Amino acid sequence: MRVKMASLYGKKDIRIRETELPDLRDDEILIKVMSNGICFSTYKAAMKGEEHLRVPENVHETPVVTGHEMAGIIEKVGEKWKGQYKEGTSCFLQAGIRYKGSEDAPGYSFEFFGGNATYTIIPGGYIESGCLLTYEDDYFAFASMGEPVSCIISAFHTCIYDYMEDMFVYDNIHGTKEGGNLLLMASCGPMGIGAIDYAVHGPARPKKLVVTEINEERLKRAAQLISPKEASDYGVELIYVNPEDLDNEEQELRQLSGGKGYDDIMVFAASERLVELGSSLLAVNGCLNFFAGPTDEQFKARVNFYDIHYRRTHYVGNSGGNLDDIREMFDLSREGLITPEYMITHVTGLSEVPEIILNLPDIPGGKKLVYPHVDLPLMALADFEKQADEDPVYKKIAGILKANHGVWCKEAEQVLFAEKWIGD
């Protein structure tokens, strides 16, 4: 089978590759990739090339396909899995699975296992790990967002509170504190919006949620998607703050917490200043989750060890979610409680992927969603209306988005498939 893919050949070297897929082994499954989100982690891999932990040293000779936020259709099932998986079934991937402790991962380490491709082969070991999840629907955008949302859910579960509440009882209780104070710092990017959504609509809601963001455009979009009024309907007092409007950021953020600090703090930017500010704002027994993954392997920040000793504060980090996290994402999404599509601000076809990945920090907005089988330049969702007169398909999609408050949705995706499909 002939396949197109956006493959990494080395540091800052991503190309569209056309090649033949190998014959499917009995323990493998072939997926027709219908959508794939572009993750900032892929940009980091592109910048480091073979120096990246998960990229093979021989990537110059054997390129690896990029992308790990994939959803698609099971095209062919190896003999081993024919009783468990059915051809034609929609599916998505929990890419955070590590098979037998290996750092190899889809989108980083394999020649044919990744999401920025028309078709991909899932190796048997990863299927054994349970990473391939199926569902009954012909909509794919929300499923592509399953992996990043599972990372967010994992962050909430990774936090620790109530440690040694009784000085003679040694218990760690995992999860953000229900009914507590939660601070999300630099949190109106795509992952930050996902975190706001989950905090407001998820199972362990804080009483007060403070969100900071210096980008005014991002701040306004977040407030439009998840308003303080909507949050109040779920019992959450939601406050959006631009720190540049504050005279004394630390003092005024502490005042917003009622003076006691925050039970949970998540930092969504790899900023020494934000980590240190967060450290100073933790309440007794509070937990700071450093969510942002730095590219600098020597990234360091000063934290308050007096508070660690006497106020029992904690520091955690997490990268990726597990199967329970992605199942929770799916259930909450299907129940209409969370909206993974809030993260999507651009859609595109496969041919644009190399330039998008290599220039990702310079492209504004949130998640860029790739449709490997459609012919589409990189389009901000707002640009469909701006360019409606240039293409009747754009006009149709613009109308759908307008009716859906500017959020990508199944109806828009189906128009794209019907009108811009270029085949296999």
Short mmCIF file of C-alpha atoms in Angstrom, two decimals:
data_model
loop_
_atom_site.label_atom_id
_atom_site.label_comp_id
_atom_site.label_asym_id
_atom_site.label_seq_id
_atom_site.Cartn_x
_atom_site.Cartn_y
_atom_site.Cartn_z
CA MET A 1 0.00 0.00 0.00
CA ARG A 2 1.26 3.45 -0.95
CA VAL A 3 1.34 5.91 1.95
CA LYS A 4 2.13 9.59 2.50
CA MET A 5 3.57 10.80 5.77
CA ALA A 6 5.37 13.72 7.38
CA SER A 7 8.61 12.15 8.56
CA LEU A 8 11.50 13.36 10.69
CA TYR A 9 14.93 12.85 9.09
CA GLY A 10 17.00 14.65 11.70
CA LYS A 11 17.31 17.94 13.52
CA LYS A 12 14.98 20.54 11.94
CA ASP A 13 14.41 18.23 8.99
CA ILE A 14 10.82 17.10 8.34
CA ARG A 15 9.69 16.08 4.87
CA ILE A 16 6.62 14.69 3.15
CA ARG A 17 7.56 11.15 2.29
CA GLU A 18 5.81 8.76 -0.11
CA THR A 19 6.61 5.10 0.29
CA GLU A 20 5.18 1.58 0.39
CA LEU A 21 4.02 0.15 3.69
CA PRO A 22 5.44 -3.27 4.55
CA ASP A 23 3.13 -6.28 4.62
CA LEU A 24 1.04 -6.41 7.78
CA ARG A 25 2.22 -8.92 10.36
CA ASP A 26 -0.18 -11.20 12.19
CA ASP A 27 0.14 -9.19 15.43
CA GLU A 28 -0.29 -5.73 13.81
CA ILE A 29 -3.24 -3.53 12.86
CA LEU A 30 -3.43 -1.09 9.95
CA ILE A 31 -5.18 2.22 10.62
CA LYS A 32 -6.50 4.73 8.11
CA VAL A 33 -5.64 7.99 9.85
CA MET A 34 -8.53 10.44 9.65
CA SER A 35 -7.19 13.20 11.92
CA ASN A 36 -4.14 14.03 14.01
CA GLY A 37 -3.38 16.90 16.35
CA ILE A 38 0.01 18.57 16.25
CA CYS A 39 1.61 18.55 19.70
CA PHE A 40 4.29 20.95 20.91
CA SER A 41 6.22 17.84 21.94
CA THR A 42 6.63 17.06 18.24
CA TYR A 43 8.23 20.47 17.74
CA LYS A 44 10.67 19.67 20.56
CA ALA A 45 11.57 16.38 18.87
CA ALA A 46 12.11 18.20 15.57
CA MET A 47 14.43 20.72 17.20
CA LYS A 48 16.56 18.03 18.91
CA GLY A 49 16.45 15.33 16.24
CA GLU A 50 18.49 12.27 17.19
CA GLU A 51 19.46 13.98 20.45
CA HIS A 52 15.86 13.58 21.64
CA LEU A 53 15.29 10.79 24.15
CA ARG A 54 12.76 8.99 21.93
CA VAL A 55 14.22 9.62 18.47
CA PRO A 56 16.50 6.85 17.14
CA GLU A 57 20.15 7.65 16.46
CA ASN A 58 19.80 6.32 12.90
CA VAL A 59 16.92 8.65 12.00
CA HIS A 60 18.97 10.03 9.09
CA GLU A 61 18.90 6.57 7.47
CA THR A 62 15.46 5.46 8.68
CA PRO A 63 13.14 8.45 9.15
CA VAL A 64 10.35 8.31 11.72
CA VAL A 65 6.77 9.39 11.08
CA THR A 66 5.66 12.29 13.28
CA GLY A 67 2.45 12.78 15.25
CA HIS A 68 0.78 10.90 18.09
CA GLU A 69 -2.67 12.50 18.53
CA MET A 70 -4.39 10.30 15.99
CA ALA A 71 -7.87 9.02 15.31
CA GLY A 72 -8.97 6.89 12.41
CA ILE A 73 -10.59 3.76 11.07
CA ILE A 74 -9.32 0.20 11.44
CA GLU A 75 -8.44 -0.76 7.88
CA LYS A 76 -6.98 -4.24 8.34
CA VAL A 77 -6.59 -6.53 11.34
CA GLY A 78 -3.77 -9.06 11.78
CA GLU A 79 -4.76 -12.65 12.50
CA LYS A 80 -3.93 -12.38 16.21
CA TRP A 81 -6.51 -9.62 16.78
CA LYS A 82 -9.41 -10.68 14.55
CA GLY A 83 -11.51 -11.77 17.52
CA GLN A 84 -10.96 -8.46 19.33
CA TYR A 85 -10.91 -5.74 16.65
CA LYS A 86 -13.16 -5.29 13.64
CA GLU A 87 -12.33 -3.64 10.33
CA GLY A 88 -14.26 -0.44 9.70
CA THR A 89 -14.38 0.51 13.39
CA SER A 90 -13.44 4.04 14.47
CA CYS A 91 -10.49 4.20 16.84
CA PHE A 92 -8.07 6.45 18.66
CA LEU A 93 -4.79 6.02 20.49
CA GLN A 94 -3.43 6.44 24.00
CA ALA A 95 0.08 7.34 22.88
CA GLY A 96 1.45 7.59 26.42
CA ILE A 97 1.80 3.81 26.68
CA ARG A 98 5.38 2.62 27.23
CA TYR A 99 5.82 -0.97 26.09
CA LYS A 100 7.94 -2.97 28.57
CA GLY A 101 9.57 0.20 29.88
CA SER A 102 10.87 1.36 26.52
CA GLU A 103 10.98 5.07 25.69
CA ASP A 104 9.98 4.29 22.11
CA ALA A 105 6.71 6.02 21.30
CA PRO A 106 4.47 6.66 18.27
CA GLY A 107 5.33 9.87 16.48
CA TYR A 108 8.94 9.78 17.68
CA SER A 109 10.49 6.36 17.22
CA PHE A 110 8.90 4.37 14.40
CA GLU A 111 9.13 4.43 10.63
CA PHE A 112 5.44 3.60 10.16
CA PHE A 113 3.73 4.23 13.53
CA GLY A 114 2.56 7.83 13.80
CA GLY A 115 -0.38 10.11 13.11
CA ASN A 116 0.85 12.48 10.41
CA ALA A 117 0.25 9.87 7.73
CA THR A 118 -2.52 8.60 5.51
CA TYR A 119 -2.12 5.12 7.01
CA THR A 120 -0.20 3.80 9.99
CA ILE A 121 0.73 0.38 11.37
CA ILE A 122 0.33 -0.26 15.10
CA PRO A 123 2.88 -2.80 16.37
CA GLY A 124 1.63 -5.82 18.28
CA GLY A 125 3.32 -4.93 21.55
CA TYR A 126 1.46 -1.64 21.76
CA ILE A 127 -1.86 -3.29 21.01
CA GLU A 128 -1.14 -5.72 23.86
CA SER A 129 -0.71 -2.69 26.13
CA GLY A 130 -4.30 -1.63 25.40
CA CYS A 131 -3.37 1.62 23.65
CA LEU A 132 -5.85 1.15 20.78
CA LEU A 133 -9.35 2.23 21.81
CA THR A 134 -12.47 1.89 19.66
CA TYR A 135 -15.77 3.75 19.56
CA GLU A 136 -18.96 3.95 17.53
CA ASP A 137 -19.03 7.26 15.67
CA ASP A 138 -17.81 8.70 12.38
CA TYR A 139 -16.43 11.86 14.01
CA PHE A 140 -12.69 12.11 14.60
CA ALA A 141 -11.62 15.59 15.79
CA PHE A 142 -12.69 15.07 19.40
CA ALA A 143 -10.93 11.68 19.48
CA SER A 144 -7.67 13.23 18.25
CA MET A 145 -7.88 15.55 21.22
CA GLY A 146 -8.21 12.51 23.50
CA GLU A 147 -4.47 12.17 24.05
CA PRO A 148 -3.81 15.82 25.03
CA VAL A 149 -6.93 15.94 27.22
CA SER A 150 -5.80 12.73 28.92
CA CYS A 151 -2.52 14.52 29.76
CA ILE A 152 -4.56 17.28 31.41
CA ILE A 153 -6.69 14.80 33.35
CA SER A 154 -3.50 13.04 34.45
CA ALA A 155 -2.17 16.36 35.78
CA PHE A 156 -5.25 16.76 37.97
CA HIS A 157 -4.92 13.19 39.25
CA THR A 158 -1.17 13.54 39.81
CA CYS A 159 -1.53 16.39 42.30
CA ILE A 160 -1.23 15.42 45.97
CA TYR A 161 -3.07 16.91 48.92
CA ASP A 162 -3.98 16.18 52.54
CA TYR A 163 -0.64 14.56 53.25
CA MET A 164 -0.23 14.09 57.03
CA GLU A 165 -3.33 16.12 57.88
CA ASP A 166 -3.13 14.13 61.10
CA MET A 167 0.54 14.27 62.01
CA PHE A 168 0.46 10.57 62.90
CA VAL A 169 -1.32 9.32 59.75
CA TYR A 170 0.77 8.92 56.60
CA ASP A 171 -1.52 9.13 53.60
CA ASN A 172 -1.13 10.59 50.14
CA ILE A 173 -4.44 11.51 48.56
CA HIS A 174 -4.08 12.01 44.84
CA GLY A 175 -6.10 14.54 42.91
CA THR A 176 -6.76 18.26 43.11
CA LYS A 177 -8.67 19.31 46.19
CA GLU A 178 -12.41 19.37 45.65
CA GLY A 179 -13.86 22.61 46.99
CA GLY A 180 -10.40 24.16 47.27
CA ASN A 181 -8.55 27.00 45.56
CA LEU A 182 -7.01 26.19 42.17
CA LEU A 183 -4.62 28.48 40.27
CA LEU A 184 -3.85 27.82 36.59
CA MET A 185 -0.87 29.93 35.49
CA ALA A 186 -0.26 30.93 31.84
CA SER A 187 -3.31 28.82 31.12
CA CYS A 188 -5.16 30.10 28.04
CA GLY A 189 -3.21 28.17 25.44
CA PRO A 190 -4.70 24.94 24.06
CA MET A 191 -3.73 22.76 27.02
CA GLY A 192 -4.66 25.50 29.48
CA ILE A 193 -8.14 25.83 27.99
CA GLY A 194 -8.53 22.08 28.31
CA ALA A 195 -7.57 22.39 31.98
CA ILE A 196 -10.12 25.15 32.60
CA ASP A 197 -12.79 23.02 30.92
CA TYR A 198 -11.93 19.98 33.05
CA ALA A 199 -11.68 21.99 36.27
CA VAL A 200 -15.15 23.47 35.76
CA HIS A 201 -16.92 20.41 34.38
CA GLY A 202 -14.90 17.51 35.79
CA PRO A 203 -15.61 15.38 38.87
CA ALA A 204 -13.54 17.27 41.48
CA ARG A 205 -14.36 20.94 41.05
CA PRO A 206 -12.61 23.67 43.02
CA LYS A 207 -14.60 26.28 44.84
CA LYS A 208 -12.43 29.03 43.36
CA LEU A 209 -10.54 28.86 40.06
CA VAL A 210 -8.11 31.64 39.13
CA VAL A 211 -6.66 31.63 35.60
CA THR A 212 -3.75 33.85 34.56
CA GLU A 213 -2.66 34.75 31.03
CA ILE A 214 -0.70 37.71 29.66
CA ASN A 215 -1.92 37.24 26.07
CA GLU A 216 -5.10 39.32 26.00
CA GLU A 217 -6.47 37.64 22.87
CA ARG A 218 -6.08 34.19 24.44
CA LEU A 219 -7.60 35.44 27.68
CA LYS A 220 -10.69 36.77 25.92
CA ARG A 221 -11.15 33.56 23.91
CA ALA A 222 -10.96 31.43 27.06
CA ALA A 223 -13.52 33.64 28.79
CA GLN A 224 -15.84 33.32 25.79
CA LEU A 225 -15.54 29.54 25.68
CA ILE A 226 -15.87 28.98 29.44
CA SER A 227 -17.40 32.05 31.04
CA PRO A 228 -17.48 32.88 34.76
CA LYS A 229 -21.28 32.69 34.50
CA GLU A 230 -21.14 29.15 33.14
CA ALA A 231 -18.62 28.15 35.81
CA SER A 232 -20.88 29.52 38.54
CA ASP A 233 -23.63 27.21 37.30
CA TYR A 234 -21.29 24.34 38.22
CA GLY A 235 -20.44 25.81 41.62
CA VAL A 236 -17.07 27.27 40.61
CA GLU A 237 -16.06 30.90 41.07
CA LEU A 238 -13.95 31.49 37.95
CA ILE A 239 -11.71 34.56 37.73
CA TYR A 240 -9.59 35.43 34.67
CA VAL A 241 -6.57 37.63 35.34
CA ASN A 242 -4.01 39.32 33.12
CA PRO A 243 -0.97 39.68 35.41
CA GLU A 244 0.16 42.74 33.46
CA ASP A 245 -2.86 44.55 34.91
CA LEU A 246 -1.71 43.90 38.48
CA ASP A 247 0.49 46.24 40.49
CA ASN A 248 1.74 43.46 42.76
CA GLU A 249 1.10 40.06 41.18
CA GLU A 250 1.96 37.90 44.17
CA GLN A 251 0.03 39.99 46.66
CA GLU A 252 -3.09 40.37 44.51
CA LEU A 253 -3.21 36.71 43.51
CA ARG A 254 -2.94 35.77 47.18
CA GLN A 255 -5.82 38.12 47.96
CA LEU A 256 -7.93 36.36 45.34
CA SER A 257 -7.35 33.10 47.22
CA GLY A 258 -8.82 34.63 50.38
CA GLY A 259 -5.35 35.17 51.78
CA LYS A 260 -4.50 31.53 52.47
CA GLY A 261 -2.92 30.61 49.13
CA TYR A 262 -3.84 27.88 46.65
CA ASP A 263 -4.38 24.22 47.37
CA ASP A 264 -3.34 23.36 43.81
CA ILE A 265 -1.31 25.30 41.26
CA MET A 266 -0.53 24.26 37.69
CA VAL A 267 2.12 26.02 35.62
CA PHE A 268 1.55 25.85 31.87
CA ALA A 269 4.71 27.67 30.73
CA ALA A 270 8.33 26.69 31.26
CA SER A 271 9.11 29.87 33.16
CA GLU A 272 11.43 30.08 36.13
CA ARG A 273 9.54 33.17 37.32
CA LEU A 274 6.19 31.41 37.24
CA VAL A 275 7.46 28.37 39.12
CA GLU A 276 8.91 30.58 41.83
CA LEU A 277 5.76 32.70 42.00
CA GLY A 278 3.67 29.56 42.26
CA SER A 279 5.91 28.29 45.05
CA SER A 280 5.23 31.45 47.03
CA LEU A 281 1.45 31.11 46.57
CA LEU A 282 0.96 27.56 47.81
CA ALA A 283 -1.32 27.02 50.79
CA VAL A 284 -0.48 24.65 53.62
CA ASN A 285 -0.50 21.13 52.12
CA GLY A 286 -0.63 22.73 48.67
CA CYS A 287 0.69 21.08 45.51
CA LEU A 288 2.35 22.65 42.47
CA ASN A 289 2.21 20.71 39.20
CA PHE A 290 4.85 21.84 36.72
CA PHE A 291 2.87 20.87 33.61
CA ALA A 292 4.95 22.62 30.95
CA GLY A 293 7.67 20.46 29.42
CA PRO A 294 10.89 22.51 29.03
CA THR A 295 13.23 22.07 26.08
CA ASP A 296 16.18 23.03 28.31
CA GLU A 297 17.42 19.90 30.07
CA GLN A 298 19.01 22.13 32.72
CA PHE A 299 15.85 24.12 33.48
CA LYS A 300 15.84 25.05 37.17
CA ALA A 301 13.85 27.27 39.51
CA ARG A 302 14.07 28.15 43.21
CA VAL A 303 11.33 26.77 45.43
CA ASN A 304 10.60 27.36 49.11
CA PHE A 305 12.06 24.46 51.09
CA TYR A 306 10.99 26.03 54.39
CA ASP A 307 7.40 25.54 53.22
CA ILE A 308 8.14 22.00 52.09
CA HIS A 309 9.35 21.19 55.60
CA TYR A 310 6.92 23.13 57.78
CA ARG A 311 3.87 23.72 55.55
CA ARG A 312 4.01 20.31 53.82
CA THR A 313 3.89 21.69 50.27
CA HIS A 314 4.47 19.34 47.34
CA TYR A 315 5.86 19.53 43.79
CA VAL A 316 4.96 17.15 40.98
CA GLY A 317 5.14 16.93 37.22
CA ASN A 318 3.60 14.62 34.66
CA SER A 319 3.95 13.85 31.00
CA GLY A 320 1.16 11.93 29.34
CA GLY A 321 -1.93 10.19 30.62
CA ASN A 322 -2.83 6.56 31.14
CA LEU A 323 -5.68 4.43 29.85
CA ASP A 324 -7.98 5.44 32.70
CA ASP A 325 -7.36 9.12 31.89
CA ILE A 326 -8.24 8.75 28.23
CA ARG A 327 -11.33 6.68 29.05
CA GLU A 328 -12.42 9.42 31.45
CA MET A 329 -11.91 11.98 28.68
CA PHE A 330 -14.06 9.91 26.32
CA ASP A 331 -16.86 9.45 28.86
CA LEU A 332 -16.96 13.13 29.85
CA SER A 333 -16.91 14.19 26.21
CA ARG A 334 -19.70 11.83 25.21
CA GLU A 335 -21.76 13.08 28.17
CA GLY A 336 -21.31 16.64 26.93
CA LEU A 337 -19.49 17.77 30.06
CA ILE A 338 -16.17 18.68 28.44
CA THR A 339 -15.47 19.90 24.91
CA PRO A 340 -12.05 18.76 23.63
CA GLU A 341 -12.61 20.78 20.43
CA TYR A 342 -12.14 24.00 22.41
CA MET A 343 -8.42 23.33 21.95
CA ILE A 344 -8.59 23.41 18.14
CA THR A 345 -7.95 26.74 16.41
CA HIS A 346 -6.62 25.59 13.02
CA VAL A 347 -7.23 22.76 10.54
CA THR A 348 -5.04 21.70 7.64
CA GLY A 349 -4.02 18.93 5.25
CA LEU A 350 -0.94 16.73 5.40
CA SER A 351 1.21 18.70 2.94
CA GLU A 352 1.45 21.67 5.33
CA VAL A 353 2.66 19.63 8.32
CA PRO A 354 6.47 19.99 7.99
CA GLU A 355 6.32 23.79 7.95
CA ILE A 356 3.75 23.89 10.75
CA ILE A 357 5.83 21.70 13.07
CA LEU A 358 9.08 23.55 12.41
CA ASN A 359 7.45 26.94 12.99
CA LEU A 360 4.93 25.96 15.65
CA PRO A 361 5.95 28.54 18.32
CA ASP A 362 5.45 31.35 15.79
CA ILE A 363 1.95 30.29 14.72
CA PRO A 364 -0.66 31.85 17.02
CA GLY A 365 -3.65 30.04 18.43
CA GLY A 366 -4.16 26.59 19.87
CA LYS A 367 -4.18 23.10 18.41
CA LYS A 368 -3.56 22.55 14.72
CA LEU A 369 -5.60 19.56 13.55
CA VAL A 370 -4.37 17.65 10.50
CA TYR A 371 -6.69 15.83 8.10
CA PRO A 372 -4.27 13.65 6.10
CA HIS A 373 -6.74 12.85 3.31
CA VAL A 374 -7.93 16.37 2.51
CA ASP A 375 -6.49 19.17 0.40
CA LEU A 376 -6.42 22.20 2.69
CA PRO A 377 -3.88 24.90 3.53
CA LEU A 378 -3.42 25.83 7.18
CA MET A 379 -6.69 27.56 8.06
CA ALA A 380 -7.43 29.38 11.28
CA LEU A 381 -11.08 28.72 12.10
CA ALA A 382 -11.76 32.46 11.97
CA ASP A 383 -10.36 32.58 8.43
CA PHE A 384 -13.15 30.47 6.96
CA GLU A 385 -15.47 33.46 7.28
CA LYS A 386 -12.81 35.89 6.05
CA GLN A 387 -12.26 33.78 2.93
CA ALA A 388 -15.88 32.69 2.44
CA ASP A 389 -16.13 34.51 -0.90
CA GLU A 390 -13.13 32.62 -2.28
CA ASP A 391 -14.48 29.12 -1.86
CA PRO A 392 -18.06 27.86 -1.40
CA VAL A 393 -16.78 25.13 0.94
CA TYR A 394 -15.21 27.77 3.17
CA LYS A 395 -18.51 29.63 3.19
CA LYS A 396 -20.39 26.51 4.23
CA ILE A 397 -17.93 25.75 7.03
CA ALA A 398 -17.98 29.39 8.16
CA GLY A 399 -21.73 29.16 8.62
CA ILE A 400 -21.41 25.98 10.67
CA LEU A 401 -18.73 27.51 12.89
CA LYS A 402 -20.75 30.67 13.42
CA ALA A 403 -23.70 28.61 14.61
CA ASN A 404 -21.36 26.68 16.95
CA HIS A 405 -19.74 29.74 18.60
CA GLY A 406 -16.59 29.35 16.52
CA VAL A 407 -15.83 25.83 17.80
CA TRP A 408 -14.85 23.02 15.43
CA CYS A 409 -17.44 20.24 15.30
CA LYS A 410 -18.63 17.08 13.57
CA GLU A 411 -20.70 18.92 10.97
CA ALA A 412 -17.72 21.04 9.86
CA GLU A 413 -15.52 17.96 9.68
CA GLN A 414 -18.05 16.11 7.53
CA VAL A 415 -18.23 19.01 5.07
CA LEU A 416 -14.45 18.97 4.82
CA PHE A 417 -14.45 15.24 4.09
CA ALA A 418 -17.23 15.53 1.53
CA GLU A 419 -15.79 18.52 -0.33
CA LYS A 420 -12.00 18.41 0.09
CA TRP A 421 -11.28 14.68 0.15
CA ILE A 422 -8.39 13.77 -2.15
CA GLY A 423 -8.49 10.00 -1.72
CA ASP A 424 -5.90 7.60 -0.44
#
